[in-house]
mmCIF file of C-alpha atoms in Angstrom:
data_model
loop_
_atom_site.group_PDB
_atom_site.id
_atom_site.type_symbol
_atom_site.label_atom_id
_atom_site.label_comp_id
_atom_site.label_asym_id
_atom_site.label_seq_id
_atom_site.Cartn_x
_atom_site.Cartn_y
_atom_site.Cartn_z
ATOM 1 C CA UNK L 1 74.765 104.620 147.393
ATOM 2 C CA UNK L 2 75.149 107.924 145.601
ATOM 3 C CA UNK L 3 73.637 111.099 146.980
ATOM 4 C CA UNK L 4 71.415 112.973 144.556
ATOM 5 C CA UNK L 5 70.801 116.709 144.772
ATOM 6 C CA UNK L 6 67.919 118.147 142.828
ATOM 7 C CA UNK L 7 69.358 120.150 139.907
ATOM 8 C CA UNK L 8 69.007 123.906 140.082
ATOM 9 C CA UNK L 9 67.756 125.858 137.053
ATOM 10 C CA UNK L 10 67.168 129.539 136.486
ATOM 11 C CA UNK L 11 66.623 132.048 133.687
ATOM 12 C CA UNK L 12 67.841 135.614 133.414
ATOM 13 C CA UNK L 13 65.816 137.913 131.152
ATOM 14 C CA UNK L 14 67.779 140.768 129.559
ATOM 15 C CA UNK L 15 65.739 143.505 127.867
ATOM 16 C CA UNK L 16 67.751 146.013 125.829
ATOM 17 C CA UNK L 17 65.298 148.716 126.907
ATOM 18 C CA UNK L 18 66.169 148.162 130.597
ATOM 19 C CA UNK L 19 69.944 148.482 130.824
ATOM 20 C CA UNK L 20 72.398 149.759 133.424
ATOM 21 C CA UNK L 21 73.469 153.396 133.455
ATOM 22 C CA UNK L 22 76.926 151.973 132.623
ATOM 23 C CA UNK L 23 75.612 150.787 129.252
ATOM 24 C CA UNK L 24 76.808 152.313 125.979
ATOM 25 C CA UNK L 25 73.391 153.549 124.842
ATOM 26 C CA UNK L 26 73.583 151.286 121.782
ATOM 27 C CA UNK L 27 71.811 147.912 121.578
ATOM 28 C CA UNK L 28 75.042 146.415 120.202
ATOM 29 C CA UNK L 29 76.727 146.864 123.602
ATOM 30 C CA UNK L 30 74.433 146.609 126.637
ATOM 31 C CA UNK L 31 75.403 146.276 130.284
ATOM 32 C CA UNK L 32 72.994 144.919 132.890
ATOM 33 C CA UNK L 33 73.215 144.676 136.673
ATOM 34 C CA UNK L 34 72.368 141.373 138.382
ATOM 35 C CA UNK L 35 72.627 140.122 141.963
ATOM 36 C CA UNK L 36 74.328 136.712 141.761
ATOM 37 C CA UNK L 37 74.348 136.097 145.543
ATOM 38 C CA UNK L 38 71.145 134.029 145.453
ATOM 39 C CA UNK L 39 72.563 131.582 142.910
ATOM 40 C CA UNK L 40 73.986 128.364 144.422
ATOM 41 C CA UNK L 41 77.653 127.605 143.834
ATOM 42 C CA UNK L 42 78.194 125.078 141.120
ATOM 43 C CA UNK L 43 79.016 124.306 137.538
ATOM 44 C CA UNK L 44 76.459 125.466 134.985
ATOM 45 C CA UNK L 45 75.394 124.792 131.415
ATOM 46 C CA UNK L 46 73.941 127.838 129.674
ATOM 47 C CA UNK L 47 71.811 128.162 126.562
ATOM 48 C CA UNK L 48 69.967 131.218 125.277
ATOM 49 C CA UNK L 49 66.989 132.454 123.305
ATOM 50 C CA UNK L 50 66.865 135.826 121.544
ATOM 51 C CA UNK L 51 64.107 137.794 119.845
ATOM 52 C CA UNK L 52 64.654 141.230 118.372
ATOM 53 C CA UNK L 53 62.192 143.838 117.208
ATOM 54 C CA UNK L 54 61.877 144.568 113.496
ATOM 55 C CA UNK L 55 64.917 146.090 111.839
ATOM 56 C CA UNK L 56 64.081 148.572 109.096
ATOM 57 C CA UNK L 57 66.270 146.950 106.465
ATOM 58 C CA UNK L 58 68.054 143.728 105.633
ATOM 59 C CA UNK L 59 71.651 142.854 106.403
ATOM 60 C CA UNK L 60 72.889 141.282 103.151
ATOM 61 C CA UNK L 61 75.199 138.325 103.857
ATOM 62 C CA UNK L 62 76.126 139.088 107.476
ATOM 63 C CA UNK L 63 74.660 137.701 110.683
ATOM 64 C CA UNK L 64 74.958 139.022 114.232
ATOM 65 C CA UNK L 65 77.442 137.271 116.539
ATOM 66 C CA UNK L 66 76.565 137.375 120.262
ATOM 67 C CA UNK L 67 79.205 137.777 122.977
ATOM 68 C CA UNK L 68 78.379 137.492 126.682
ATOM 69 C CA UNK L 69 80.639 138.714 129.441
ATOM 70 C CA UNK L 70 79.853 137.593 132.978
ATOM 71 C CA UNK L 71 82.388 137.227 135.757
ATOM 72 C CA UNK L 72 82.900 133.512 135.138
ATOM 73 C CA UNK L 73 85.146 131.787 132.627
ATOM 74 C CA UNK L 74 83.235 130.088 129.786
ATOM 75 C CA UNK L 75 84.172 126.832 128.057
ATOM 76 C CA UNK L 76 84.569 128.563 124.704
ATOM 77 C CA UNK L 77 87.899 128.841 122.911
ATOM 78 C CA UNK L 78 88.607 130.771 119.762
ATOM 79 C CA UNK L 79 91.189 129.544 117.284
ATOM 80 C CA UNK L 80 93.368 132.053 115.491
ATOM 81 C CA UNK L 81 96.051 132.267 112.842
ATOM 82 C CA UNK L 82 98.716 131.796 115.501
ATOM 83 C CA UNK L 83 99.596 128.831 117.684
ATOM 84 C CA UNK L 84 97.434 128.710 120.791
ATOM 85 C CA UNK L 85 93.856 129.215 121.854
ATOM 86 C CA UNK L 86 92.084 132.108 123.502
ATOM 87 C CA UNK L 87 89.087 131.946 125.829
ATOM 88 C CA UNK L 88 86.196 133.634 124.048
ATOM 89 C CA UNK L 89 83.001 135.291 125.252
ATOM 90 C CA UNK L 90 81.255 134.127 122.056
ATOM 91 C CA UNK L 91 77.950 132.330 122.744
ATOM 92 C CA UNK L 92 76.370 132.051 119.295
ATOM 93 C CA UNK L 93 74.868 133.533 116.175
ATOM 94 C CA UNK L 94 71.443 134.876 115.329
ATOM 95 C CA UNK L 95 69.178 133.846 112.484
ATOM 96 C CA UNK L 96 67.158 136.303 110.455
ATOM 97 C CA UNK L 97 63.466 136.143 109.663
ATOM 98 C CA UNK L 98 62.280 138.390 106.832
ATOM 99 C CA UNK L 99 58.713 139.422 106.188
ATOM 100 C CA UNK L 100 56.617 142.001 104.330
ATOM 101 C CA UNK L 101 57.993 145.367 103.367
ATOM 102 C CA UNK L 102 61.679 144.483 103.684
ATOM 103 C CA UNK L 103 61.395 144.191 107.447
ATOM 104 C CA UNK L 104 63.456 141.608 109.300
ATOM 105 C CA UNK L 105 64.031 140.490 112.860
ATOM 106 C CA UNK L 106 66.784 138.440 114.438
ATOM 107 C CA UNK L 107 66.200 135.410 116.614
ATOM 108 C CA UNK L 108 67.773 132.361 118.209
ATOM 109 C CA UNK L 109 65.903 129.498 119.822
ATOM 110 C CA UNK L 110 67.272 127.547 122.799
ATOM 111 C CA UNK L 111 68.732 124.831 120.556
ATOM 112 C CA UNK L 112 70.111 126.952 117.694
ATOM 113 C CA UNK L 113 73.589 127.287 119.234
ATOM 114 C CA UNK L 114 75.757 124.916 121.294
ATOM 115 C CA UNK L 115 75.598 125.128 125.089
ATOM 116 C CA UNK L 116 78.254 127.084 126.968
ATOM 117 C CA UNK L 117 79.625 125.642 130.213
ATOM 118 C CA UNK L 118 80.853 127.538 133.273
ATOM 119 C CA UNK L 119 82.933 125.940 136.039
ATOM 120 C CA UNK L 120 81.404 128.264 138.627
ATOM 121 C CA UNK L 121 78.676 130.844 138.969
ATOM 122 C CA UNK L 122 79.555 134.508 138.426
ATOM 123 C CA UNK L 123 80.552 136.488 141.492
ATOM 124 C CA UNK L 124 79.703 140.085 140.664
ATOM 125 C CA UNK L 125 76.774 141.889 139.172
ATOM 126 C CA UNK L 126 77.508 143.006 135.642
ATOM 127 C CA UNK L 127 76.366 141.193 132.540
ATOM 128 C CA UNK L 128 77.561 142.621 129.229
ATOM 129 C CA UNK L 129 76.056 141.660 125.874
ATOM 130 C CA UNK L 130 77.872 142.682 122.709
ATOM 131 C CA UNK L 131 76.753 142.044 119.137
ATOM 132 C CA UNK L 132 79.378 142.039 116.388
ATOM 133 C CA UNK L 133 79.635 141.361 112.677
ATOM 134 C CA UNK L 134 81.162 138.086 111.526
ATOM 135 C CA UNK L 135 84.703 139.451 112.056
ATOM 136 C CA UNK L 136 84.008 139.486 115.850
ATOM 137 C CA UNK L 137 85.281 143.081 116.219
ATOM 138 C CA UNK L 138 82.957 145.450 114.310
ATOM 139 C CA UNK L 139 79.677 146.334 116.063
ATOM 140 C CA UNK L 140 76.752 144.952 114.098
ATOM 141 C CA UNK L 141 74.740 147.303 111.888
ATOM 142 C CA UNK L 142 72.176 146.611 109.196
ATOM 143 C CA UNK L 143 72.774 147.109 105.484
ATOM 144 C CA UNK L 144 71.403 150.645 105.783
ATOM 145 C CA UNK L 145 73.766 151.399 108.695
ATOM 146 C CA UNK L 146 71.113 151.207 111.414
ATOM 147 C CA UNK L 147 71.969 149.831 114.845
ATOM 148 C CA UNK L 148 70.506 146.574 116.044
ATOM 149 C CA UNK L 149 66.821 146.853 117.057
ATOM 150 C CA UNK L 150 65.732 146.395 120.690
ATOM 151 C CA UNK L 151 65.708 142.802 121.889
ATOM 152 C CA UNK L 152 64.952 140.372 124.688
ATOM 153 C CA UNK L 153 67.646 137.804 125.478
ATOM 154 C CA UNK L 154 66.902 134.939 127.870
ATOM 155 C CA UNK L 155 69.878 133.162 129.431
ATOM 156 C CA UNK L 156 68.917 129.719 130.720
ATOM 157 C CA UNK L 157 71.247 128.125 133.301
ATOM 158 C CA UNK L 158 71.174 124.467 134.405
ATOM 159 C CA UNK L 159 73.365 123.381 137.301
ATOM 160 C CA UNK L 160 75.377 120.349 136.220
ATOM 161 C CA UNK L 161 77.594 119.918 139.255
ATOM 162 C CA UNK L 162 78.245 121.274 142.689
ATOM 163 C CA UNK L 163 81.494 122.689 143.965
ATOM 164 C CA UNK L 164 82.625 121.042 147.190
ATOM 165 C CA UNK L 165 85.980 122.379 148.377
ATOM 166 C CA UNK L 166 86.825 119.228 150.342
ATOM 167 C CA UNK L 167 85.379 116.490 148.126
ATOM 168 C CA UNK L 168 86.676 115.048 144.885
#
C-alpha cells in the first residue's frame, strides 16, 4: 500500500513597488527578499500570473520576456547556435492588452506559459525578476523608451514530490 502525503502549495506575491534595497531601482530588474526556511523540502512545479499597471505607450512588435532567478535550478533549457544546451532562468512571456487613449498593460494568466519545474526548493532569500526584450539581453522598454510600469507577479508553487535522502 502506497503512502500518500497531502501535497503542499503556496504562492509568493511580488510587488514591484516593494523591492529589496539591493534592487536596481528599475521595474525591469527587481530583487526581493524571501525567507524560504518555512517551505518543505521537495520538488516543485511553478506557474505564474502577472498584471502590470498602464504603460503610457505601445510597444510595437515586441513582448516582454520574464526571467526568474531563485537559488534552485529550473527545468528550462535554452538552445543556441552552438552545440549544447544552457539552463535558462526564462519562465515565460507577457501578453499586451490595449485600451483607450493608446494605453496598454501587460499580463499573463496562470495557464499562458508552460510550468517550470524545480528539483528542490530554494535555499536562500533572494528572488530576482528581470524583464527583457525578445533577444533575452536588452532590458524591456516601451516604444517611447519608457521603462516597464509597476506590476504584481504571483508565483504559484505546487509540491510534486518529496526529497528523501535514504529512499528511492
